[in-house]
PDB file of C-alpha atoms in Angstrom:
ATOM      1  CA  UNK F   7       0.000   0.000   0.000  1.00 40.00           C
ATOM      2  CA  UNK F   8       1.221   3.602  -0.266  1.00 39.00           C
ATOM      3  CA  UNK F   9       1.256   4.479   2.981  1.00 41.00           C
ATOM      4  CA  UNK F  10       1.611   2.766   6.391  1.00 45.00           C
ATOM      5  CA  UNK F  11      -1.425   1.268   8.233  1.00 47.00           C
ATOM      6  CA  UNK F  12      -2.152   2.542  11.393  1.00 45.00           C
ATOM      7  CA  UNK F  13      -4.146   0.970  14.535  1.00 45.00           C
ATOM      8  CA  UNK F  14      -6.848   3.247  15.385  1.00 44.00           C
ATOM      9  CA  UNK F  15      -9.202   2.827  18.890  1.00 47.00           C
ATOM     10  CA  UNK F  16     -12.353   2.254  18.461  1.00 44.00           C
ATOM     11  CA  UNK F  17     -14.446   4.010  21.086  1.00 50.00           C
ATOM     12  CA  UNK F  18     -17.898   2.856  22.129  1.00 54.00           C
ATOM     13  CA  UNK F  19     -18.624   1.625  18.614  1.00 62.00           C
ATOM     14  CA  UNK F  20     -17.960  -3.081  18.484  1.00 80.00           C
ATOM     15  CA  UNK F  21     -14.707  -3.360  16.576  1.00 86.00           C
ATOM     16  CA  UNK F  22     -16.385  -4.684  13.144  1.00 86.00           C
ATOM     17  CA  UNK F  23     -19.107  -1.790  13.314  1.00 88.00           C
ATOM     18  CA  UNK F  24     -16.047   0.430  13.647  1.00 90.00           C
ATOM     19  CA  UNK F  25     -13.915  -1.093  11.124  1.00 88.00           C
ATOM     20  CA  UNK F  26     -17.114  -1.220   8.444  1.00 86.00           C
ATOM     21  CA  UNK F  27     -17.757   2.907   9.588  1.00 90.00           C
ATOM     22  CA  UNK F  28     -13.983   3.421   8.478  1.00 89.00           C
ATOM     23  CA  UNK F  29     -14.925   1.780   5.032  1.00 84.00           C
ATOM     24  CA  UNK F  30     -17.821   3.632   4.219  1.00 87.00           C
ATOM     25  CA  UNK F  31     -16.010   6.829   5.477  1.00 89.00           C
ATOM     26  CA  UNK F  32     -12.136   6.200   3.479  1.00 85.00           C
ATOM     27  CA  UNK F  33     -13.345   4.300   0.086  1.00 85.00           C
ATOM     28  CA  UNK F  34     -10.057   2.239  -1.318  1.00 85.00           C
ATOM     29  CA  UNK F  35      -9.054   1.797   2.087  1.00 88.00           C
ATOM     30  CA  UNK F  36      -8.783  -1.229   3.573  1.00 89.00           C
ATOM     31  CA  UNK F  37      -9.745  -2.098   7.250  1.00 91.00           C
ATOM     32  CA  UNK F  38      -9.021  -5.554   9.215  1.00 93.00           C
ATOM     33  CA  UNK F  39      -8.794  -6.402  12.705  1.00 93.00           C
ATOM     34  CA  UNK F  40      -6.140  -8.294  13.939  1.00 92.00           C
ATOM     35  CA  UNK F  41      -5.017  -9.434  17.177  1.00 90.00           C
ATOM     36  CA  UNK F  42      -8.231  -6.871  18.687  1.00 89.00           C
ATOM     37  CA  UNK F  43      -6.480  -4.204  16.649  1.00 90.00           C
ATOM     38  CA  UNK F  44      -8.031  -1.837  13.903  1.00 90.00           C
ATOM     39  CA  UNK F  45      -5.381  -1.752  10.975  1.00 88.00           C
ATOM     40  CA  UNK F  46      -6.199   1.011   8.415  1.00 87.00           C
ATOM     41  CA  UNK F  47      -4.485   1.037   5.283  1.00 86.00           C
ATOM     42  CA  UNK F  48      -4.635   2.853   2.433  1.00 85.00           C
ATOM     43  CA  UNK F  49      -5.309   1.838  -1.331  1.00 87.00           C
ATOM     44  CA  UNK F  50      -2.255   0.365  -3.106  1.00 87.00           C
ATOM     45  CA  UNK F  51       0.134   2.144  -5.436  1.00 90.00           C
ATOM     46  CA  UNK F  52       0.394   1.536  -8.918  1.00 93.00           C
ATOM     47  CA  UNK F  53       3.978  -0.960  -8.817  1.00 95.00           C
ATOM     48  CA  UNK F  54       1.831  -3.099  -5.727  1.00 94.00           C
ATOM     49  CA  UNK F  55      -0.763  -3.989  -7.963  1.00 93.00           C
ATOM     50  CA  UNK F  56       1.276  -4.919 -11.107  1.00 95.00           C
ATOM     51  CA  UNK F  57       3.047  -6.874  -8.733  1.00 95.00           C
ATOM     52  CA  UNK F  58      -0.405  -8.499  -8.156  1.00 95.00           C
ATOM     53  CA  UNK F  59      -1.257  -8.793 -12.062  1.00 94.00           C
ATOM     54  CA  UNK F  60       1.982 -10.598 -12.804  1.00 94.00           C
ATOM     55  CA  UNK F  61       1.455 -13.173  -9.427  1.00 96.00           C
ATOM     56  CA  UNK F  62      -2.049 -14.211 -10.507  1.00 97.00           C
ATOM     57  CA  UNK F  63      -0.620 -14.994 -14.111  1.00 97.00           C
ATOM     58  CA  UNK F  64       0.941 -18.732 -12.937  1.00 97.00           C
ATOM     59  CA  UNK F  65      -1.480 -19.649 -10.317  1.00 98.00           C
ATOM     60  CA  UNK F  66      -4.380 -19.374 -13.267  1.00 97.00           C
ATOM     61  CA  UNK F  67      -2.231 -20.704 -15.867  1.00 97.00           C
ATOM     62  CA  UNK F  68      -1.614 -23.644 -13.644  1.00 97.00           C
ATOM     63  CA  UNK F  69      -5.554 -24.195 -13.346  1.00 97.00           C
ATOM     64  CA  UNK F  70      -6.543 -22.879  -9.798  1.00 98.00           C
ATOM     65  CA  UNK F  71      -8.978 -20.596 -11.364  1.00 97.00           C
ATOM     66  CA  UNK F  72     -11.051 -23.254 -12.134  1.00 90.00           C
ATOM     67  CA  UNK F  73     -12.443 -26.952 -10.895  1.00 93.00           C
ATOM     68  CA  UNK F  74     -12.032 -27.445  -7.203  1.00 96.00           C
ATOM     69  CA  UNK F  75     -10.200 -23.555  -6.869  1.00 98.00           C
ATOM     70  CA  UNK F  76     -10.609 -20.096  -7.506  1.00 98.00           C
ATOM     71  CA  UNK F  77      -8.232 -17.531  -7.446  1.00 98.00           C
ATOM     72  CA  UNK F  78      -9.487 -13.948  -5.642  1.00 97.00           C
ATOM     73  CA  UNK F  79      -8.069 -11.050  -4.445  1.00 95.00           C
ATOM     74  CA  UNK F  80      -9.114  -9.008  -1.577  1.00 93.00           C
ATOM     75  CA  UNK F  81     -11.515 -11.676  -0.011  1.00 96.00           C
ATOM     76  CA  UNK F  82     -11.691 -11.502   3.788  1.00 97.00           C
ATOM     77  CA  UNK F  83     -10.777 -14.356   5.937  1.00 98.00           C
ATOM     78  CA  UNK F  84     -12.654 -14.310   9.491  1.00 96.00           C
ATOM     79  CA  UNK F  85      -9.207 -15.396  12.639  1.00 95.00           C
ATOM     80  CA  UNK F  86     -10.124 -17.285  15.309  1.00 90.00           C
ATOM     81  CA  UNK F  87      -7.827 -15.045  17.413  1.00 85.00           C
ATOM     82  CA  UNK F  88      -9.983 -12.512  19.411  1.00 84.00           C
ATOM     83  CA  UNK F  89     -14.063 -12.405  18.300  1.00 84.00           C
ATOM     84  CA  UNK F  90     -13.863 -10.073  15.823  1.00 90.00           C
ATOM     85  CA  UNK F  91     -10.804 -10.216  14.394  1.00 94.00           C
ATOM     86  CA  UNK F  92     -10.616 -10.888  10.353  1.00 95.00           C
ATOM     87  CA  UNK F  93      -8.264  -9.936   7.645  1.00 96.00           C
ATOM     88  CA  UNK F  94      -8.039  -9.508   3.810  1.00 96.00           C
ATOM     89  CA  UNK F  95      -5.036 -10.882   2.012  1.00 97.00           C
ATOM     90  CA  UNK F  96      -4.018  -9.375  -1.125  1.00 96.00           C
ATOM     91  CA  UNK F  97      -4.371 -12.494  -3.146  1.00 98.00           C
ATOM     92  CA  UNK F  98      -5.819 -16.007  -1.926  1.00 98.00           C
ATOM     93  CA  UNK F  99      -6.114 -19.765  -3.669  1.00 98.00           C
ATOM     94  CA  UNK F 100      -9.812 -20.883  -2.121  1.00 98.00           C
ATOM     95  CA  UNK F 101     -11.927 -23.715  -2.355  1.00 98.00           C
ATOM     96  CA  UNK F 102     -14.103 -23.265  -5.250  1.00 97.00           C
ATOM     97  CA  UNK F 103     -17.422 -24.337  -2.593  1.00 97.00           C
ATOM     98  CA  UNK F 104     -16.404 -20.676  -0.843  1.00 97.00           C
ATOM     99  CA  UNK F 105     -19.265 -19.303  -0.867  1.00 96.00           C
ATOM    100  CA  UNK F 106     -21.153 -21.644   0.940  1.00 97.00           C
ATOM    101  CA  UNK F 107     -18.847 -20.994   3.810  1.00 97.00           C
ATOM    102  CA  UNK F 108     -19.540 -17.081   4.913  1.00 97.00           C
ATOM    103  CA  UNK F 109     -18.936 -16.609   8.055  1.00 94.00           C
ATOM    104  CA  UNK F 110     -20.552 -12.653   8.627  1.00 89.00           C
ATOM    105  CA  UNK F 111     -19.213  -9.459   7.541  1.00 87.00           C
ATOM    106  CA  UNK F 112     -18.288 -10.741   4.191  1.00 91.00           C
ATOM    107  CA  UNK F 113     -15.537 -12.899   5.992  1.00 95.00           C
ATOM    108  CA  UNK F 114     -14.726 -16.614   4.636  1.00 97.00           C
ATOM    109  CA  UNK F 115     -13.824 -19.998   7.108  1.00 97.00           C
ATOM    110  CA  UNK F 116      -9.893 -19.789   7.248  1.00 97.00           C
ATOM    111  CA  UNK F 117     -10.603 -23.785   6.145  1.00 97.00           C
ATOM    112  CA  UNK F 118     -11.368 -22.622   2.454  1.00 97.00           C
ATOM    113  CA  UNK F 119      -7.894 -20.687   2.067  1.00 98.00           C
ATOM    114  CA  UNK F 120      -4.712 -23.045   0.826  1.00 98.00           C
ATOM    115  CA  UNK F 121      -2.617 -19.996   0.315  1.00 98.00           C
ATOM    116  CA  UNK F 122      -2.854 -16.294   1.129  1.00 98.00           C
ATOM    117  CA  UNK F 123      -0.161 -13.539  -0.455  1.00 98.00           C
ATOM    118  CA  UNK F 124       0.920 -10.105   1.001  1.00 97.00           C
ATOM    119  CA  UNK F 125       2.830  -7.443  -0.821  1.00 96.00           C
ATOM    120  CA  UNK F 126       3.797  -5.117   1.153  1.00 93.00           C
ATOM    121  CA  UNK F 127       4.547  -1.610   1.339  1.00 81.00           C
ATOM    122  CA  UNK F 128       5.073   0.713   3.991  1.00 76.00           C
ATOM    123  CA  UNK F 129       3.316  -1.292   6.356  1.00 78.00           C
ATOM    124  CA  UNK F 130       5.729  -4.389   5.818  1.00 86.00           C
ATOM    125  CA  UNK F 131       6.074  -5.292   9.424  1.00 88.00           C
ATOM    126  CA  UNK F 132       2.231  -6.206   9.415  1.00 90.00           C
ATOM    127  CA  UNK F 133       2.752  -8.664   6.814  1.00 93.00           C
ATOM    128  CA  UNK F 134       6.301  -9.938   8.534  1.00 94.00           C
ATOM    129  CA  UNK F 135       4.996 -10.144  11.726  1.00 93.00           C
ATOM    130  CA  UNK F 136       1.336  -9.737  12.902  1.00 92.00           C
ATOM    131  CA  UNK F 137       0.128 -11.880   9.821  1.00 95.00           C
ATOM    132  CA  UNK F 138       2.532 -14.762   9.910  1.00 96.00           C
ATOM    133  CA  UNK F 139       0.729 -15.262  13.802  1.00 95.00           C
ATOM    134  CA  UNK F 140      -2.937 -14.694  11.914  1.00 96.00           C
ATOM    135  CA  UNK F 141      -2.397 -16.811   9.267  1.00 97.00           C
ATOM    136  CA  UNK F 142      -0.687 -19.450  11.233  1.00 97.00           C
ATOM    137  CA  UNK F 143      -3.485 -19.327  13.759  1.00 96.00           C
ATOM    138  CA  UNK F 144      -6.019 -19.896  11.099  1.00 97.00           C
ATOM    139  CA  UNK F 145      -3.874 -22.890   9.686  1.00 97.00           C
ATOM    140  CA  UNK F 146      -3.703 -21.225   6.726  1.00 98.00           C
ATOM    141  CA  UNK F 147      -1.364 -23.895   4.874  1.00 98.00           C
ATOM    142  CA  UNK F 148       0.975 -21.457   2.776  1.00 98.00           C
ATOM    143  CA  UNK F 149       1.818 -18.039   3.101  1.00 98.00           C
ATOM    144  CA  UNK F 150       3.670 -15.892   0.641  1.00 98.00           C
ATOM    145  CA  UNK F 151       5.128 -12.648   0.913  1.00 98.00           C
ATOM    146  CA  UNK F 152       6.472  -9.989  -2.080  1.00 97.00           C
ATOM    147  CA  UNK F 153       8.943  -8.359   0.388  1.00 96.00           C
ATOM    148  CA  UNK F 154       9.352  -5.105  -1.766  1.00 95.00           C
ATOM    149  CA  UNK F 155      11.145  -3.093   1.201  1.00 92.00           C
ATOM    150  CA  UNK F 156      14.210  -6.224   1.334  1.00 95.00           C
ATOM    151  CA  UNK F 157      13.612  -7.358  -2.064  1.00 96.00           C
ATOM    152  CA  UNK F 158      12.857 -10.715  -0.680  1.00 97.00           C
ATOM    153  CA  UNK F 159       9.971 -13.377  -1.476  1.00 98.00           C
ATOM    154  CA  UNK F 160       9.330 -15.559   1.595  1.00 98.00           C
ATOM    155  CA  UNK F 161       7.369 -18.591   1.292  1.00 98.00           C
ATOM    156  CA  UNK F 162       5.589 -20.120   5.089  1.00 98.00           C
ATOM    157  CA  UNK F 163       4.662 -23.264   5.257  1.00 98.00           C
ATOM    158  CA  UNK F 164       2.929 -25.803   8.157  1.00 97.00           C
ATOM    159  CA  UNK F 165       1.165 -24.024  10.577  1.00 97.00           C
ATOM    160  CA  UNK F 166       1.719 -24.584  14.021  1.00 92.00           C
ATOM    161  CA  UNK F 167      -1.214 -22.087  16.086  1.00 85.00           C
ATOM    162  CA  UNK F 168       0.788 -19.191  16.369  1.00 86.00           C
ATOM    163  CA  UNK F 169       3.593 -19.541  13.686  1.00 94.00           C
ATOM    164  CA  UNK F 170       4.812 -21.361  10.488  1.00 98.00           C
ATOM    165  CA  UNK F 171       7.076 -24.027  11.235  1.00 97.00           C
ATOM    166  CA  UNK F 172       8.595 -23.482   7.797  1.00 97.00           C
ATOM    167  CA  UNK F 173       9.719 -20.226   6.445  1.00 97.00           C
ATOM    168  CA  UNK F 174      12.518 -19.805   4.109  1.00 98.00           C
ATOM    169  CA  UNK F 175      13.732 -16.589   2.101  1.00 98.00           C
ATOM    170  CA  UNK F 176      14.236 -16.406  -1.568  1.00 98.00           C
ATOM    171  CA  UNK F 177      16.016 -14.149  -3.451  1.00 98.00           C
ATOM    172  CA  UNK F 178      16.263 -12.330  -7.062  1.00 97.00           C
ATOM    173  CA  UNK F 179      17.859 -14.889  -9.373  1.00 97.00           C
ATOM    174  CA  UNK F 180      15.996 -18.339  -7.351  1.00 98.00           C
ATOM    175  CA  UNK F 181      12.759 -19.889  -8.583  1.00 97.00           C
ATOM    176  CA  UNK F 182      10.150 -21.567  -6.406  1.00 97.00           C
ATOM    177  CA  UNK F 183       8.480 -24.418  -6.591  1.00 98.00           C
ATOM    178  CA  UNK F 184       4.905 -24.077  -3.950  1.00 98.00           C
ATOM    179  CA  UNK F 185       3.730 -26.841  -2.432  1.00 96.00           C
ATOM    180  CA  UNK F 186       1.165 -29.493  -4.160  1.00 94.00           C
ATOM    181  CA  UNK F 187      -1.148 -28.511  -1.430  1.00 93.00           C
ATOM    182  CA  UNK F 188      -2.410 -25.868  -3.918  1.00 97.00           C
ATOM    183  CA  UNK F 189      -3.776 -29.214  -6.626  1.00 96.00           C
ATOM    184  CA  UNK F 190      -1.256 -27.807  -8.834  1.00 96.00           C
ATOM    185  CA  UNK F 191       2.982 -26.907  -9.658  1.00 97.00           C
ATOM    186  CA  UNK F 192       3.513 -23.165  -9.620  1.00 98.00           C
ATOM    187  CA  UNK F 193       6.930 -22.172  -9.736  1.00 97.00           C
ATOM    188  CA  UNK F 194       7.457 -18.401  -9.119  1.00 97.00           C
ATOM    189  CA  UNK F 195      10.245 -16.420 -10.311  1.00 97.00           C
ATOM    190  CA  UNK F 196      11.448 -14.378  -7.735  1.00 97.00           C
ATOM    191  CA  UNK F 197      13.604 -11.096  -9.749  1.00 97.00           C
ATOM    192  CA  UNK F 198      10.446 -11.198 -11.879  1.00 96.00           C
ATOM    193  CA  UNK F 199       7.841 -11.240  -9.140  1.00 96.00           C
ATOM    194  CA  UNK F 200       9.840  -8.335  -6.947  1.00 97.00           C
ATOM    195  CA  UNK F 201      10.854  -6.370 -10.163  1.00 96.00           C
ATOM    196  CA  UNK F 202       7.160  -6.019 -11.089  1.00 96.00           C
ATOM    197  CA  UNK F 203       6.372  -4.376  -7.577  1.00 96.00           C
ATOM    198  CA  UNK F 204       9.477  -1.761  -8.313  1.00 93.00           C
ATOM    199  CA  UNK F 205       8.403   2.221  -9.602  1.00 89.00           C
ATOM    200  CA  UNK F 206       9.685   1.966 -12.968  1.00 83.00           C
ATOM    201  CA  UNK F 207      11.830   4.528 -13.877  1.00 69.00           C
ATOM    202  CA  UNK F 208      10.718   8.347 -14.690  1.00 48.00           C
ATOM    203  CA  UNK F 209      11.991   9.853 -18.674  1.00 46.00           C
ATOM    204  CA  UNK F 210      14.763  10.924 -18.481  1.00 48.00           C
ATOM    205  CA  UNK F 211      16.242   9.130 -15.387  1.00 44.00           C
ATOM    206  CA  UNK F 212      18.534   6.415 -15.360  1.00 41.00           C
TER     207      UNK F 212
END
């Protein structure tokens, strides 16, 4: 996103009737709860979501955008951490039965999700920290990160309740191969994958 999130109280209002007020108030915005925190953040800039373009190109051509999956961005994914905590991944691979599995405030059951993507931007530490316990605690089976600010791609794997007991780090130059939890081989290339999420270069500058 272009700017950093930020954890607002939330007064006498219930933390989802808060977070949905924020929505209606900041359009483009996005608003989860997390750990009985309001995180704010605001819409993405133009290099996060042709990062986001060039990710969903493998994961479709490999066929998770149709039969038993369906690739979607921005679908919300209801946490078993505190009541009312929930949270919207950039990019998820769900069961294609999802929608029978609403939970309330237009929030899925974390059992439909086999992998959930961040890319981050100012607000990396969310997605390097807060979310890797969220996720985990929803056994959420793979995580992947776009780390633009370390030009890193991290991929978590088996969830353990409040962490991933498998996390490694790739760099520009690597390829990777996600697990066949997904129903299907994607391989990612990681220079490609971080040097779509990159400003491109103005005229005139080199």
């Amino acid at each position: 996103m272009s700017a950093a999130s930020v954890e607002l109280p939330h007064g006498d209002l219930p933390l989802v009737a808060e977070a949905n007020r924020l929505m209606e108030r900041n359009p483009g915005y996005r608003v989860e709860i997390i750990g009985g925190q309001l995180l704010v953040t605001p819409p993405p800039d133009g290099p996060h979501s042709r990062a986001l373009t060039k990710l969903m190109r493998p994961f479709i051509a490999a066929g998770l955008d149709d039969g038993e999956t369906e690739v979607r961005q921005g679908i919300g994914l209801w946490l078993p951490m505190d009541a009312d905590d929930y949270a919207i991944p950039d990019l998820a691979i769900v069961d294609a039965d999802i929608d029978d599995h609403l939970i309330e405030n237009n929030c899925y059951d974390p059992v439909c999700f086999r992998l959930v993507l961040e890319v981050t931007s100012s607000n990396w530490k969310n997605d390097l920290k807060a979310k890797v316990t969220a996720y985990a605690a929803a056994m959420v089976p793979v995580y992947v990160i776009v780390d633009r600010k370390h030009q890193r791609l991290h991929v978590l794997t088996d969830p353990d309740c409040a962490d991933y007991s498998t996390h490694r780090v790739h760099s520009p130059g690597e390829t990777v191969t996600l697990p066949d939890s997904l129903g299907a081989e994607v391989t990612l290339d990681v220079g490609e994958v971080l040097a779509a999420g990159r400003p491109k270069s103005a005229p005139g500058e080199g």
